[in-house]
GROMACS .gro file of C-alpha atoms in nm:
model
  435
    1UNK     CA    1   6.915  11.525   8.324
    2UNK     CA    2   7.256  11.501   8.406
    3UNK     CA    3   7.473  11.534   8.177
    4UNK     CA    4   7.798  11.337   8.328
    5UNK     CA    5   8.048  11.174   8.130
    6UNK     CA    6   8.197  10.868   8.163
    7UNK     CA    7   8.558  10.904   8.348
    8UNK     CA    8   8.861  10.797   8.110
    9UNK     CA    9   9.125  10.844   8.315
   10UNK     CA   10   9.292  10.458   8.442
   11UNK     CA   11   9.177  10.446   8.784
   12UNK     CA   12   8.862  10.338   8.822
   13UNK     CA   13   8.583  10.437   9.116
   14UNK     CA   14   8.511  10.164   9.381
   15UNK     CA   15   8.192  10.016   9.280
   16UNK     CA   16   7.838  10.045   9.502
   17UNK     CA   17   7.911   9.685   9.604
   18UNK     CA   18   8.250   9.732   9.696
   19UNK     CA   19   8.379   9.762  10.084
   20UNK     CA   20   8.571  10.105   9.974
   21UNK     CA   21   8.261  10.220   9.896
   22UNK     CA   22   8.029  10.170  10.162
   23UNK     CA   23   8.319  10.263  10.395
   24UNK     CA   24   8.345  10.611  10.230
   25UNK     CA   25   7.967  10.649  10.233
   26UNK     CA   26   7.979  10.721  10.637
   27UNK     CA   27   8.157  11.038  10.616
   28UNK     CA   28   8.033  11.155  10.300
   29UNK     CA   29   7.706  11.134  10.446
   30UNK     CA   30   7.805  11.273  10.791
   31UNK     CA   31   7.985  11.590  10.548
   32UNK     CA   32   7.645  11.635  10.390
   33UNK     CA   33   7.440  11.692  10.696
   34UNK     CA   34   7.633  11.964  10.816
   35UNK     CA   35   7.487  12.112  10.463
   36UNK     CA   36   7.523  12.540  10.545
   37UNK     CA   37   7.847  12.515  10.758
   38UNK     CA   38   8.025  12.320  10.437
   39UNK     CA   39   7.898  12.545  10.244
   40UNK     CA   40   7.995  12.858  10.413
   41UNK     CA   41   8.336  12.701  10.478
   42UNK     CA   42   8.390  12.594  10.117
   43UNK     CA   43   8.264  12.943  10.019
   44UNK     CA   44   8.531  13.092  10.242
   45UNK     CA   45   8.819  12.887  10.068
   46UNK     CA   46   8.708  12.970   9.730
   47UNK     CA   47   8.692  13.321   9.831
   48UNK     CA   48   9.026  13.375   9.982
   49UNK     CA   49   9.224  13.425   9.590
   50UNK     CA   50   8.967  13.687   9.505
   51UNK     CA   51   9.018  13.887   9.864
   52UNK     CA   52   9.412  13.821   9.826
   53UNK     CA   53   9.411  14.029   9.490
   54UNK     CA   54   9.094  14.237   9.475
   55UNK     CA   55   9.137  14.409   9.793
   56UNK     CA   56   9.474  14.516   9.688
   57UNK     CA   57   9.364  14.691   9.356
   58UNK     CA   58   9.296  15.010   9.480
   59UNK     CA   59   9.563  15.034   9.631
   60UNK     CA   60   9.772  14.955   9.301
   61UNK     CA   61   9.839  15.316   9.214
   62UNK     CA   62   9.938  15.417   9.529
   63UNK     CA   63  10.187  15.090   9.539
   64UNK     CA   64  10.343  15.253   9.143
   65UNK     CA   65  10.391  15.625   9.362
   66UNK     CA   66  10.536  15.490   9.756
   67UNK     CA   67  10.762  15.211   9.599
   68UNK     CA   68  10.887  15.443   9.232
   69UNK     CA   69  10.797  15.156   9.008
   70UNK     CA   70  10.629  15.174   8.672
   71UNK     CA   71  10.240  15.039   8.650
   72UNK     CA   72  10.357  14.732   8.436
   73UNK     CA   73  10.630  14.643   8.725
   74UNK     CA   74  10.361  14.686   9.003
   75UNK     CA   75  10.088  14.466   8.798
   76UNK     CA   76  10.376  14.201   8.829
   77UNK     CA   77  10.225  14.129   9.210
   78UNK     CA   78   9.930  14.058   9.081
   79UNK     CA   79  10.066  13.817   8.835
   80UNK     CA   80  10.345  13.647   9.085
   81UNK     CA   81  10.036  13.605   9.309
   82UNK     CA   82   9.837  13.415   9.021
   83UNK     CA   83  10.141  13.286   8.922
   84UNK     CA   84  10.216  13.106   9.273
   85UNK     CA   85   9.799  12.974   9.288
   86UNK     CA   86   9.872  12.815   8.981
   87UNK     CA   87  10.165  12.628   9.059
   88UNK     CA   88  10.097  12.546   9.396
   89UNK     CA   89   9.804  12.383   9.270
   90UNK     CA   90  10.006  12.134   9.058
   91UNK     CA   91  10.154  12.011   9.381
   92UNK     CA   92   9.872  12.031   9.655
   93UNK     CA   93   9.607  11.886   9.432
   94UNK     CA   94   9.760  11.539   9.382
   95UNK     CA   95   9.898  11.553   9.764
   96UNK     CA   96   9.533  11.602   9.846
   97UNK     CA   97   9.447  11.245   9.649
   98UNK     CA   98   9.707  11.068   9.782
   99UNK     CA   99   9.695  11.194  10.184
  100UNK     CA  100   9.376  11.350  10.203
  101UNK     CA  101   9.210  11.722  10.190
  102UNK     CA  102   9.187  11.803  10.515
  103UNK     CA  103   9.651  11.788  10.645
  104UNK     CA  104   9.753  11.982  10.327
  105UNK     CA  105   9.474  12.230  10.340
  106UNK     CA  106   9.605  12.347  10.699
  107UNK     CA  107   9.950  12.389  10.609
  108UNK     CA  108   9.897  12.528  10.291
  109UNK     CA  109   9.661  12.780  10.495
  110UNK     CA  110   9.911  12.833  10.785
  111UNK     CA  111  10.170  12.941  10.534
  112UNK     CA  112   9.954  13.164  10.340
  113UNK     CA  113   9.897  13.359  10.688
  114UNK     CA  114  10.247  13.383  10.741
  115UNK     CA  115  10.353  13.506  10.367
  116UNK     CA  116  10.072  13.756  10.375
  117UNK     CA  117  10.202  13.924  10.736
  118UNK     CA  118  10.567  13.947  10.538
  119UNK     CA  119  10.394  14.112  10.235
  120UNK     CA  120  10.305  14.390  10.445
  121UNK     CA  121  10.647  14.467  10.568
  122UNK     CA  122  10.814  14.444  10.162
  123UNK     CA  123  11.026  14.737  10.145
  124UNK     CA  124  11.078  14.710   9.756
  125UNK     CA  125  10.875  14.594   9.464
  126UNK     CA  126  11.027  14.297   9.393
  127UNK     CA  127  11.034  14.196   9.729
  128UNK     CA  128  10.686  14.235   9.721
  129UNK     CA  129  10.673  14.020   9.424
  130UNK     CA  130  10.847  13.718   9.586
  131UNK     CA  131  10.623  13.735   9.891
  132UNK     CA  132  10.340  13.762   9.686
  133UNK     CA  133  10.440  13.453   9.536
  134UNK     CA  134  10.474  13.252   9.796
  135UNK     CA  135  10.136  13.378   9.954
  136UNK     CA  136   9.984  13.257   9.589
  137UNK     CA  137  10.165  12.931   9.656
  138UNK     CA  138  10.036  12.849  10.005
  139UNK     CA  139   9.724  13.022   9.893
  140UNK     CA  140   9.652  12.765   9.603
  141UNK     CA  141   9.557  12.500   9.913
  142UNK     CA  142   9.260  12.677   9.973
  143UNK     CA  143   9.061  12.696   9.618
  144UNK     CA  144   9.200  12.373   9.478
  145UNK     CA  145   9.097  12.164   9.740
  146UNK     CA  146   8.746  12.338   9.810
  147UNK     CA  147   8.678  12.231   9.447
  148UNK     CA  148   8.777  11.886   9.519
  149UNK     CA  149   8.598  11.852   9.844
  150UNK     CA  150   8.253  11.932   9.642
  151UNK     CA  151   8.370  11.666   9.387
  152UNK     CA  152   8.386  11.431   9.713
  153UNK     CA  153   8.037  11.523   9.819
  154UNK     CA  154   7.840  11.598   9.493
  155UNK     CA  155   7.804  11.463   9.155
  156UNK     CA  156   7.605  11.544   8.833
  157UNK     CA  157   7.359  11.838   8.838
  158UNK     CA  158   7.389  11.857   9.210
  159UNK     CA  159   7.736  11.947   9.187
  160UNK     CA  160   7.653  12.196   8.935
  161UNK     CA  161   7.425  12.357   9.154
  162UNK     CA  162   7.637  12.357   9.447
  163UNK     CA  163   7.911  12.536   9.225
  164UNK     CA  164   7.647  12.814   9.156
  165UNK     CA  165   7.607  12.822   9.510
  166UNK     CA  166   7.940  12.893   9.572
  167UNK     CA  167   7.932  13.178   9.369
  168UNK     CA  168   7.711  13.340   9.599
  169UNK     CA  169   7.995  13.339   9.856
  170UNK     CA  170   8.290  13.347   9.691
  171UNK     CA  171   8.132  13.597   9.449
  172UNK     CA  172   8.094  13.856   9.729
  173UNK     CA  173   8.458  13.893   9.787
  174UNK     CA  174   8.513  14.104   9.497
  175UNK     CA  175   8.228  14.298   9.595
  176UNK     CA  176   8.335  14.374   9.962
  177UNK     CA  177   8.721  14.328   9.906
  178UNK     CA  178   8.759  14.632   9.711
  179UNK     CA  179   8.523  14.810   9.918
  180UNK     CA  180   8.772  14.722  10.251
  181UNK     CA  181   9.065  14.786  10.028
  182UNK     CA  182   8.932  15.163   9.967
  183UNK     CA  183   8.823  15.203  10.310
  184UNK     CA  184   9.157  15.083  10.478
  185UNK     CA  185   9.365  15.362  10.265
  186UNK     CA  186   9.167  15.618  10.404
  187UNK     CA  187   9.345  15.544  10.743
  188UNK     CA  188   9.646  15.360  10.624
  189UNK     CA  189   9.852  15.319  10.341
  190UNK     CA  190   9.899  14.961  10.097
  191UNK     CA  191  10.082  14.814  10.366
  192UNK     CA  192   9.737  14.831  10.534
  193UNK     CA  193   9.536  14.599  10.293
  194UNK     CA  194   9.805  14.300  10.385
  195UNK     CA  195   9.774  14.353  10.763
  196UNK     CA  196   9.354  14.286  10.689
  197UNK     CA  197   9.433  14.010  10.481
  198UNK     CA  198   9.664  13.860  10.693
  199UNK     CA  199   9.397  13.873  10.982
  200UNK     CA  200   9.112  13.673  10.743
  201UNK     CA  201   9.365  13.434  10.639
  202UNK     CA  202   9.393  13.352  11.050
  203UNK     CA  203   9.037  13.335  11.105
  204UNK     CA  204   8.987  13.137  10.778
  205UNK     CA  205   9.267  12.875  10.892
  206UNK     CA  206   9.108  12.860  11.256
  207UNK     CA  207   8.772  12.812  11.126
  208UNK     CA  208   8.892  12.485  10.890
  209UNK     CA  209   9.076  12.360  11.151
  210UNK     CA  210   8.754  12.334  11.370
  211UNK     CA  211   8.446  12.257  11.146
  212UNK     CA  212   8.603  12.135  10.860
  213UNK     CA  213   8.678  11.732  10.842
  214UNK     CA  214   8.809  11.490  10.627
  215UNK     CA  215   8.604  11.433  10.339
  216UNK     CA  216   8.823  11.143  10.150
  217UNK     CA  217   8.896  10.829  10.342
  218UNK     CA  218   9.220  10.626  10.298
  219UNK     CA  219   9.037  10.366  10.058
  220UNK     CA  220   8.983  10.608   9.803
  221UNK     CA  221   9.338  10.770   9.816
  222UNK     CA  222   9.579  10.777   9.511
  223UNK     CA  223   9.890  10.534   9.543
  224UNK     CA  224  10.250  10.613   9.446
  225UNK     CA  225  10.444  10.897   9.427
  226UNK     CA  226  10.554  11.148   9.165
  227UNK     CA  227  10.544  10.900   8.897
  228UNK     CA  228  10.166  10.836   8.979
  229UNK     CA  229  10.050  11.142   9.006
  230UNK     CA  230  10.201  11.274   8.646
  231UNK     CA  231  10.062  10.931   8.511
  232UNK     CA  232   9.702  11.022   8.641
  233UNK     CA  233   9.793  11.397   8.491
  234UNK     CA  234   9.843  11.235   8.194
  235UNK     CA  235   9.516  11.045   8.167
  236UNK     CA  236   9.322  11.340   8.242
  237UNK     CA  237   9.514  11.548   7.941
  238UNK     CA  238   9.438  11.299   7.715
  239UNK     CA  239   9.065  11.335   7.800
  240UNK     CA  240   9.010  11.558   7.494
  241UNK     CA  241   8.681  11.666   7.653
  242UNK     CA  242   8.806  11.702   7.996
  243UNK     CA  243   9.107  11.921   7.840
  244UNK     CA  244   8.829  12.105   7.618
  245UNK     CA  245   8.627  12.217   7.958
  246UNK     CA  246   8.985  12.299   8.113
  247UNK     CA  247   9.107  12.579   7.833
  248UNK     CA  248   8.780  12.707   7.833
  249UNK     CA  249   8.721  12.775   8.177
  250UNK     CA  250   9.094  12.912   8.168
  251UNK     CA  251   9.047  13.139   7.848
  252UNK     CA  252   8.737  13.261   8.023
  253UNK     CA  253   8.894  13.312   8.394
  254UNK     CA  254   9.181  13.515   8.147
  255UNK     CA  255   8.902  13.757   8.031
  256UNK     CA  256   8.795  13.787   8.398
  257UNK     CA  257   9.182  13.836   8.506
  258UNK     CA  258   9.257  14.115   8.230
  259UNK     CA  259   8.959  14.314   8.349
  260UNK     CA  260   9.097  14.252   8.716
  261UNK     CA  261   9.425  14.332   8.650
  262UNK     CA  262   9.380  14.660   8.388
  263UNK     CA  263   9.041  14.811   8.558
  264UNK     CA  264   9.193  15.003   8.846
  265UNK     CA  265   9.379  15.184   8.592
  266UNK     CA  266   9.123  15.225   8.393
  267UNK     CA  267   8.865  15.330   8.595
  268UNK     CA  268   9.086  15.571   8.815
  269UNK     CA  269   9.390  15.684   8.610
  270UNK     CA  270   9.181  15.726   8.269
  271UNK     CA  271   8.843  15.802   8.338
  272UNK     CA  272   8.938  15.987   8.673
  273UNK     CA  273   8.728  15.772   8.964
  274UNK     CA  274   8.826  15.788   9.313
  275UNK     CA  275   8.913  15.443   9.482
  276UNK     CA  276   8.603  15.411   9.671
  277UNK     CA  277   8.414  15.490   9.306
  278UNK     CA  278   8.621  15.227   9.186
  279UNK     CA  279   8.514  14.973   9.438
  280UNK     CA  280   8.174  15.054   9.366
  281UNK     CA  281   8.193  15.011   9.016
  282UNK     CA  282   8.364  14.658   9.080
  283UNK     CA  283   8.118  14.596   9.321
  284UNK     CA  284   7.844  14.647   9.099
  285UNK     CA  285   8.020  14.404   8.814
  286UNK     CA  286   8.068  14.128   9.148
  287UNK     CA  287   7.673  14.152   9.181
  288UNK     CA  288   7.578  14.101   8.858
  289UNK     CA  289   7.790  13.782   8.854
  290UNK     CA  290   7.648  13.672   9.150
  291UNK     CA  291   7.316  13.721   9.055
  292UNK     CA  292   7.357  13.516   8.714
  293UNK     CA  293   7.553  13.268   8.903
  294UNK     CA  294   7.244  13.203   9.125
  295UNK     CA  295   6.978  13.209   8.822
  296UNK     CA  296   7.204  12.951   8.665
  297UNK     CA  297   7.192  12.736   8.968
  298UNK     CA  298   6.847  12.749   9.089
  299UNK     CA  299   6.669  12.786   8.753
  300UNK     CA  300   6.874  12.654   8.438
  301UNK     CA  301   7.109  12.368   8.571
  302UNK     CA  302   6.851  12.068   8.495
  303UNK     CA  303   6.623  12.207   8.317
  304UNK     CA  304   6.848  12.371   8.055
  305UNK     CA  305   7.153  12.159   7.867
  306UNK     CA  306   7.472  12.283   8.096
  307UNK     CA  307   7.655  12.302   7.728
  308UNK     CA  308   7.385  12.510   7.590
  309UNK     CA  309   7.402  12.774   7.880
  310UNK     CA  310   7.760  12.774   7.824
  311UNK     CA  311   7.754  12.851   7.414
  312UNK     CA  312   7.499  13.122   7.529
  313UNK     CA  313   7.759  13.266   7.796
  314UNK     CA  314   8.079  13.280   7.555
  315UNK     CA  315   7.872  13.465   7.344
  316UNK     CA  316   7.791  13.732   7.562
  317UNK     CA  317   8.130  13.771   7.666
  318UNK     CA  318   8.251  13.783   7.354
  319UNK     CA  319   7.982  14.025   7.210
  320UNK     CA  320   8.117  14.266   7.528
  321UNK     CA  321   8.448  14.229   7.430
  322UNK     CA  322   8.443  14.341   7.073
  323UNK     CA  323   8.206  14.617   7.201
  324UNK     CA  324   8.475  14.710   7.448
  325UNK     CA  325   8.707  14.722   7.174
  326UNK     CA  326   8.534  14.947   6.998
  327UNK     CA  327   8.445  15.175   7.225
  328UNK     CA  328   8.836  15.207   7.313
  329UNK     CA  329   8.960  15.248   6.948
  330UNK     CA  330   8.699  15.525   6.944
  331UNK     CA  331   8.526  15.411   6.681
  332UNK     CA  332   8.187  15.539   6.845
  333UNK     CA  333   8.344  15.861   6.884
  334UNK     CA  334   8.500  15.971   7.285
  335UNK     CA  335   8.278  15.759   7.553
  336UNK     CA  336   8.275  15.843   7.894
  337UNK     CA  337   8.290  15.564   8.173
  338UNK     CA  338   7.945  15.486   8.190
  339UNK     CA  339   7.935  15.284   7.850
  340UNK     CA  340   8.259  15.108   7.939
  341UNK     CA  341   8.128  15.041   8.258
  342UNK     CA  342   7.790  14.892   8.127
  343UNK     CA  343   8.045  14.650   7.858
  344UNK     CA  344   8.221  14.570   8.155
  345UNK     CA  345   7.918  14.471   8.376
  346UNK     CA  346   7.782  14.240   8.084
  347UNK     CA  347   8.103  14.090   8.034
  348UNK     CA  348   8.107  14.002   8.429
  349UNK     CA  349   7.779  13.894   8.413
  350UNK     CA  350   7.783  13.610   8.182
  351UNK     CA  351   8.079  13.463   8.411
  352UNK     CA  352   7.802  13.360   8.634
  353UNK     CA  353   7.659  13.080   8.423
  354UNK     CA  354   8.058  13.020   8.222
  355UNK     CA  355   8.244  12.946   8.524
  356UNK     CA  356   8.055  12.720   8.711
  357UNK     CA  357   7.960  12.525   8.427
  358UNK     CA  358   8.313  12.457   8.297
  359UNK     CA  359   8.399  12.328   8.642
  360UNK     CA  360   8.150  12.079   8.691
  361UNK     CA  361   8.125  11.958   8.326
  362UNK     CA  362   8.514  11.881   8.382
  363UNK     CA  363   8.495  11.738   8.736
  364UNK     CA  364   8.188  11.515   8.618
  365UNK     CA  365   8.467  11.293   8.459
  366UNK     CA  366   8.687  11.267   8.701
  367UNK     CA  367   8.543  11.106   9.047
  368UNK     CA  368   8.849  10.914   9.075
  369UNK     CA  369   9.145  11.229   9.073
  370UNK     CA  370   8.903  11.483   9.194
  371UNK     CA  371   9.205  11.698   9.365
  372UNK     CA  372   9.405  11.656   9.093
  373UNK     CA  373   9.157  11.722   8.837
  374UNK     CA  374   9.094  12.016   9.055
  375UNK     CA  375   9.474  12.112   8.995
  376UNK     CA  376   9.429  12.148   8.647
  377UNK     CA  377   9.136  12.324   8.607
  378UNK     CA  378   9.285  12.582   8.847
  379UNK     CA  379   9.668  12.584   8.695
  380UNK     CA  380   9.519  12.636   8.345
  381UNK     CA  381   9.309  12.927   8.432
  382UNK     CA  382   9.586  13.068   8.680
  383UNK     CA  383   9.859  13.087   8.442
  384UNK     CA  384   9.640  13.195   8.136
  385UNK     CA  385   9.517  13.458   8.347
  386UNK     CA  386   9.940  13.541   8.478
  387UNK     CA  387  10.047  13.597   8.094
  388UNK     CA  388   9.734  13.790   8.039
  389UNK     CA  389   9.800  14.027   8.321
  390UNK     CA  390  10.104  14.234   8.213
  391UNK     CA  391   9.995  14.261   7.864
  392UNK     CA  392   9.683  14.481   7.940
  393UNK     CA  393   9.995  14.723   8.068
  394UNK     CA  394  10.179  14.717   7.775
  395UNK     CA  395  10.151  15.033   7.598
  396UNK     CA  396  10.111  15.238   7.947
  397UNK     CA  397   9.824  15.371   8.136
  398UNK     CA  398   9.666  15.608   7.928
  399UNK     CA  399   9.425  15.369   7.683
  400UNK     CA  400   9.203  15.079   7.787
  401UNK     CA  401   9.289  14.944   7.404
  402UNK     CA  402   9.535  14.626   7.575
  403UNK     CA  403   9.281  14.537   7.802
  404UNK     CA  404   8.987  14.513   7.550
  405UNK     CA  405   9.221  14.334   7.284
  406UNK     CA  406   9.346  14.072   7.537
  407UNK     CA  407   8.981  13.985   7.677
  408UNK     CA  408   8.863  13.952   7.313
  409UNK     CA  409   9.162  13.713   7.179
  410UNK     CA  410   9.084  13.522   7.499
  411UNK     CA  411   8.723  13.507   7.464
  412UNK     CA  412   8.761  13.425   7.140
  413UNK     CA  413   9.021  13.136   7.225
  414UNK     CA  414   8.806  13.007   7.454
  415UNK     CA  415   8.510  12.968   7.228
  416UNK     CA  416   8.720  12.826   6.984
  417UNK     CA  417   8.810  12.515   7.243
  418UNK     CA  418   8.483  12.448   7.358
  419UNK     CA  419   8.361  12.432   6.952
  420UNK     CA  420   8.686  12.238   6.887
  421UNK     CA  421   8.732  12.057   7.167
  422UNK     CA  422   8.435  11.947   7.391
  423UNK     CA  423   8.244  11.949   7.090
  424UNK     CA  424   7.870  12.001   7.250
  425UNK     CA  425   7.692  11.879   6.933
  426UNK     CA  426   7.815  11.545   6.998
  427UNK     CA  427   7.718  11.534   7.359
  428UNK     CA  428   7.347  11.604   7.229
  429UNK     CA  429   7.429  11.336   6.978
  430UNK     CA  430   7.477  11.104   7.258
  431UNK     CA  431   7.209  11.215   7.478
  432UNK     CA  432   6.948  11.154   7.193
  433UNK     CA  433   7.087  10.822   7.143
  434UNK     CA  434   7.049  10.690   7.457
  435UNK     CA  435   6.709  10.814   7.486
   0.00000   0.00000   0.00000
């Protein structure tokens, strides 16, 4: 049974009897028939952010040494990319609601390729941070428009299942990216990582140009300028439940990004793992995320309440963060890499139910402004992640306590938003009354 909630923002979706709805049905049906091709293209787009960040992770210690910068400053190259992706979504999402999905996506991807190529030439940390910001601003088009296209094509339980399917592809990126990054470092320095990313972006841009058609016909596009876009955002944020799922997913993503930002130093500098060993451990954690995501999409969605599954996932993430904090503060004595890696594996795996379900629950409420809603979802996640990133290195490179503490605080905030704003027990009461 679908858990779709009624849309609350001002612009209604065309009724099934209206001419615009029947006109829109044709391109959507054609897009659905492409099936596997659309899945791979959208999966590639959602994989671009983790590729942009995770392929670079094994090189962070080398960048620190080569550019003679402290770890906290080098971590700002991650923060800049993340902040760029967050801010870019606020612009590109409403643009895609007004002008369609295809044109803003192609422009953004083209700029992404150019910015990534420039990153490979950056002579200082400050310039690298600036170019990473531009890279993130342009790359925002990939993730925000991919989510909007999913909302154009799917609804309800089908949408939740498709998000879990996308995780099979996008979740592979964190597995492949550090492995590629580690191997690139065998033959080149950190600049070679950006050369490879430039090639990936170019291939993906050409694939989008040739294979992904427009999914938002003119009849369903938003009208008006900046004022109309801001009113739409205000309407969406005025929906308590939409905002609740948005913040729940945003703080959960901050837990994930705290791990992404700190793990190269925790695993390599504190526990002495090689770049290749770090890449393997990072990949194993991503396998857990993918596996749980597929269990969510294939077995749980449609059989178990999405809110109930989300509750269990948030509980597991919080428990894993508590375990990490206790181990890193020495409560259990001196621990090695294995217990820390096990707790991180559990934490990452639980993301496989939290992230797709928060996205699906939020977007179910916004069929009339999928691009803007996708932008708010992505921006909240990336901005909170960008704030969390430098905090995990604030105490230096010799302790994992800041990483564990930031993860626990963000996990508790995620749980608080879910209980305080989404109020899942009210959803169950409403479903029971309807029955």
